[in-house]
Coordinates of C-alpha atoms in Angstrom, one line a residue:
X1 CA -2.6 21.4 5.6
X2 CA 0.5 20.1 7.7
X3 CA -1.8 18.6 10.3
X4 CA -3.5 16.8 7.8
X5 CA -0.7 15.6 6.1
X6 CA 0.6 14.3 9.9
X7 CA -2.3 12.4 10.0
X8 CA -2.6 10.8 6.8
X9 CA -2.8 7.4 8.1
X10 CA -5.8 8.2 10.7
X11 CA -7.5 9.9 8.1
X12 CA -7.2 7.1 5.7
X13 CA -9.8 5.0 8.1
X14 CA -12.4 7.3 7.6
X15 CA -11.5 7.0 3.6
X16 CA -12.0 3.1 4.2
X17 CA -15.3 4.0 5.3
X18 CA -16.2 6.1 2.8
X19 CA -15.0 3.5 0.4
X20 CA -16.9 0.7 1.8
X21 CA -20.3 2.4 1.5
X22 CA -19.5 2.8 -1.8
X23 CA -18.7 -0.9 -2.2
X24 CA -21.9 -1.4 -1.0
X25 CA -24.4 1.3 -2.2
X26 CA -23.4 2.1 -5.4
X27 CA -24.3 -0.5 -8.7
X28 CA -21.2 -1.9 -9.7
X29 CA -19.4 -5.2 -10.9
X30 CA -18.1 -7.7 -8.8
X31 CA -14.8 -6.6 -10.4
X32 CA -15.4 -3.2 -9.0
X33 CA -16.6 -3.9 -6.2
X34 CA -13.3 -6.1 -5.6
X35 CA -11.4 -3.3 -6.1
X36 CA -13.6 -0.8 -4.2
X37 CA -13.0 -3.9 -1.0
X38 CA -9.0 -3.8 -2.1
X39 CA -9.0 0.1 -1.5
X40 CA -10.9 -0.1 1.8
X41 CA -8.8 -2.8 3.1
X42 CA -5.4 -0.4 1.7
X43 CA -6.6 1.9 3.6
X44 CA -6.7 0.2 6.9
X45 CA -3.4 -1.3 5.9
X46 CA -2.2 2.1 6.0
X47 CA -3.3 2.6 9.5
X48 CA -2.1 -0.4 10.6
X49 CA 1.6 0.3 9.0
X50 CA 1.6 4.2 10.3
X51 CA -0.6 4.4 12.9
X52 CA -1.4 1.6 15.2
X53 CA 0.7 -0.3 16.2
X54 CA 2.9 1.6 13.3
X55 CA 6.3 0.8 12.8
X56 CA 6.4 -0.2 9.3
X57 CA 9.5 3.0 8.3
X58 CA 11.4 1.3 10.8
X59 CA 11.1 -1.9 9.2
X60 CA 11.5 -0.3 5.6
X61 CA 14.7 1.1 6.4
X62 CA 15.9 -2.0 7.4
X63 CA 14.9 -4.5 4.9
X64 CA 14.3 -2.7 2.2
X65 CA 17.6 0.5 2.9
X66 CA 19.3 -1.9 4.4
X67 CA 20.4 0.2 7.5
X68 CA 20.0 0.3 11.1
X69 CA 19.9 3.8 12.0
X70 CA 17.8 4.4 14.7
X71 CA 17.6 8.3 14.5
X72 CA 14.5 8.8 12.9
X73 CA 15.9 12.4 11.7
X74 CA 18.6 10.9 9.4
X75 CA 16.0 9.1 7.3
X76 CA 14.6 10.3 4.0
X77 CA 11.3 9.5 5.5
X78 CA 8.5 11.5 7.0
X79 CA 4.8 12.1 6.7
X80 CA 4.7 13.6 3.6
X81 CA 6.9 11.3 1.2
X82 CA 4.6 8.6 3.1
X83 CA 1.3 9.9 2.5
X84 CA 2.6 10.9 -1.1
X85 CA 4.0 7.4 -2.0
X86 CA 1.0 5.2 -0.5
X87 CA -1.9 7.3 -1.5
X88 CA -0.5 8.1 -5.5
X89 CA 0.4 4.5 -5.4
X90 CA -3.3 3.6 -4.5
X91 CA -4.7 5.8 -7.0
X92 CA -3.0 4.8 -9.7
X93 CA -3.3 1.1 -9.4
X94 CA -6.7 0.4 -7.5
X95 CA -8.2 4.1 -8.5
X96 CA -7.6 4.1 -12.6
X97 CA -8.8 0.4 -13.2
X98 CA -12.7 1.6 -11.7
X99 CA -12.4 4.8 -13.7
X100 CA -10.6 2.9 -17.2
X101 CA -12.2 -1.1 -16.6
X102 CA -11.9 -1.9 -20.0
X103 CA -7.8 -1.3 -20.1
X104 CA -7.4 -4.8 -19.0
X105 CA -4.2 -4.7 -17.6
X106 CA -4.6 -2.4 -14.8
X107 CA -7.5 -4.8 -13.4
X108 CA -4.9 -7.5 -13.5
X109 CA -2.3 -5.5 -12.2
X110 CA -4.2 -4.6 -9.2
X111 CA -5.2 -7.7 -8.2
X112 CA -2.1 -9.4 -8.4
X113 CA -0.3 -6.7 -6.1
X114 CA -2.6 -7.9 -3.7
X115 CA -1.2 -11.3 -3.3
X116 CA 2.0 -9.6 -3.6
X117 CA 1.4 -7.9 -0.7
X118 CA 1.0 -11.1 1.2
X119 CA 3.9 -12.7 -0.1
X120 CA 6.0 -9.6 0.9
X121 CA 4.9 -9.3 4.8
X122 CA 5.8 -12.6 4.8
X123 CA 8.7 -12.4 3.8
X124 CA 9.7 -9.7 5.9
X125 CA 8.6 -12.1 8.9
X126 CA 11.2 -15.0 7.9
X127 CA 13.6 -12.2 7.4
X128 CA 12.8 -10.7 11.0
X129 CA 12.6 -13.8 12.5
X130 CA 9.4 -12.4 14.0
X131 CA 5.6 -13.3 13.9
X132 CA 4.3 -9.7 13.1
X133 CA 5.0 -7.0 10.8
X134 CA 3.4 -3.9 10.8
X135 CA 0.5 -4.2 7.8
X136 CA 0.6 -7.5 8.1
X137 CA -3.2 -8.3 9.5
X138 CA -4.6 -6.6 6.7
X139 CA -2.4 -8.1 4.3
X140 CA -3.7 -11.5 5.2
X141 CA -7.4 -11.2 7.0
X142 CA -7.9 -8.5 3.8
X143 CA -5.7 -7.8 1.0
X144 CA -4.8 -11.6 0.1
X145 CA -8.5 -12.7 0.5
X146 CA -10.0 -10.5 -1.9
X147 CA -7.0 -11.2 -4.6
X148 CA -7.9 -15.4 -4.1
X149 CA -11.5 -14.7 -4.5
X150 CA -11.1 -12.8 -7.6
X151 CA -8.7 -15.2 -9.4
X152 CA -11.1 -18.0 -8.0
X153 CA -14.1 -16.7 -8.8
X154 CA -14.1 -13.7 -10.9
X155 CA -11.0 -14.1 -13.0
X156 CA -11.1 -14.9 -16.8
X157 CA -8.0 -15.9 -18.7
X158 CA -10.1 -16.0 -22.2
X159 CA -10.4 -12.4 -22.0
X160 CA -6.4 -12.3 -21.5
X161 CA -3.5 -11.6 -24.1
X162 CA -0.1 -13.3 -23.0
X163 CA 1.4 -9.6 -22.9
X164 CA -1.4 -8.5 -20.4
X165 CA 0.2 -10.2 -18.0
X166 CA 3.6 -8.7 -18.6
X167 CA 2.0 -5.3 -18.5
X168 CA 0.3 -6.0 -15.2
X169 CA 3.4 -6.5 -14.0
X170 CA 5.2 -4.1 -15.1
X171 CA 2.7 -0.9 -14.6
X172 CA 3.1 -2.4 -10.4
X173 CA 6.4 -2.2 -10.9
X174 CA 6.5 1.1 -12.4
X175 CA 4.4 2.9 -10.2
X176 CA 6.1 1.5 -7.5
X177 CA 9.5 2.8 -8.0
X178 CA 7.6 6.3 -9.1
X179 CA 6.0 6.1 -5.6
X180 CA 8.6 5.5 -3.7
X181 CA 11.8 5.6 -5.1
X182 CA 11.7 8.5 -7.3
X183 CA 13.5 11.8 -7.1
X184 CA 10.5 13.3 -6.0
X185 CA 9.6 10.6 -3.3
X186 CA 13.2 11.3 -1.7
X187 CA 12.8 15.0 -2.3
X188 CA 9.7 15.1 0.2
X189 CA 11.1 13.1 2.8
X190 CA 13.5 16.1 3.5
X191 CA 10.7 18.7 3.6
X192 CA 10.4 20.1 7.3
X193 CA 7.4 20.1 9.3
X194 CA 6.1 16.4 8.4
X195 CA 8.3 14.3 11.1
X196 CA 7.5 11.1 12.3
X197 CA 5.7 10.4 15.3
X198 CA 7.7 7.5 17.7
X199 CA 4.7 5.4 17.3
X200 CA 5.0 5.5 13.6
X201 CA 8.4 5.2 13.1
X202 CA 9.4 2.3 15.4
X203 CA 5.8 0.6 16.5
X204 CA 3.8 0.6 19.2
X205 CA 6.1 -3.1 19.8
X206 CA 9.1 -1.4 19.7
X207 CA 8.0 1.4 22.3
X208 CA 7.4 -0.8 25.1
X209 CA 10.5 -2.4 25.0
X210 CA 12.4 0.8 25.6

């Protein structure tokens, strides 16, 4: 179970393959099959974060901790709290729209986290001063294409109540903080046995520099 867990990022490609077959063989909507593309491209966006060229705890801890503690022991992040806080928040706002498409919200609420997810990498860049973040390729080549094409061509406001927005927004929020700032999320990231590899951590990037 441990060596899974230290490899939850290479294992999330294969996921993004299973995923895609789905997107393509089994008869869905275009909604779903939107969301079944968002989940594939989340999972890639996962690798690229973790595994290659990795790096994105190292930028987490600096943006979004605000520290610059270089000793990857000292933070309250390792494989597990990772795997645990990307995949549960996958599940539960990509994952429970296909299985509940009639709760409007969560549709909506996945699809503008998508765009938020562009709007954060880039952010990080101005705040790095840098071209490249880790994640964000498949924030913009993926993630931010699907969410235009489904507010351009999919999306309809008529079917919208001026508080489904707010709840979209919220539930993101929400899950976000359960994810990864929660008791629990903290409470992994000090379980031994789940550290870090140096690629992961600080970035393929960061590696060659040293």
């Amino acid at each position: 179970m441990k060596k899974m867990i230290n490899n939850w990022y290479n294992i999330s490609i294969y996921l993004a393959g299973l995923t895609a077959l789905l997107a393509i063989f089994l008869p869905v909507t275009e909604v779903q099959k939107c969301l079944l593309a968002s989940i594939c491209i989340l999972f890639l966006h996962f690798f690229e974060e973790f595994g290659y060229p990795g790096g994105f705890p190292l930028l987490g801890v600096k943006l979004l901790l605000g520290t610059n503690e270089m000793d990857k022991t000292k933070w309250d992040c390792n494989n597990l709290s990772s795997m645990f806080g990307n995949w549960t928040f996958l599940i539960l706002v990509y994952v429970f729209p296909l299985l509940l498409p009639n709760v409007r919200f969560l549709t909506l609420s996945a699809m503008l986290f998508l765009l938020m997810e562009v709007i954060m990498h880039s952010i990080f860049n101005l705040r790095l001063k840098s071209i490249y973040n880790a994640g964000l390729i498949t924030a913009i080549l993926g993630l931010g294409p699907i969410g235009l094409y489904y507010f351009i061509n999919l999306f309809d406001s008529k079917i919208y109540i001026w508080y489904d927005y707010a709840l979209a927004v919220l539930w993101f929020i929400i899950v976000f903080i359960f994810c990864f700032r929660s008791k629990i999320y903290w409470e992994l990231g000090k379980k031994d046995g789940y550290v870090l590899t140096d690629q992961t951590a600080f970035g393929v990037n960061q590696l060659t520099k040293n």
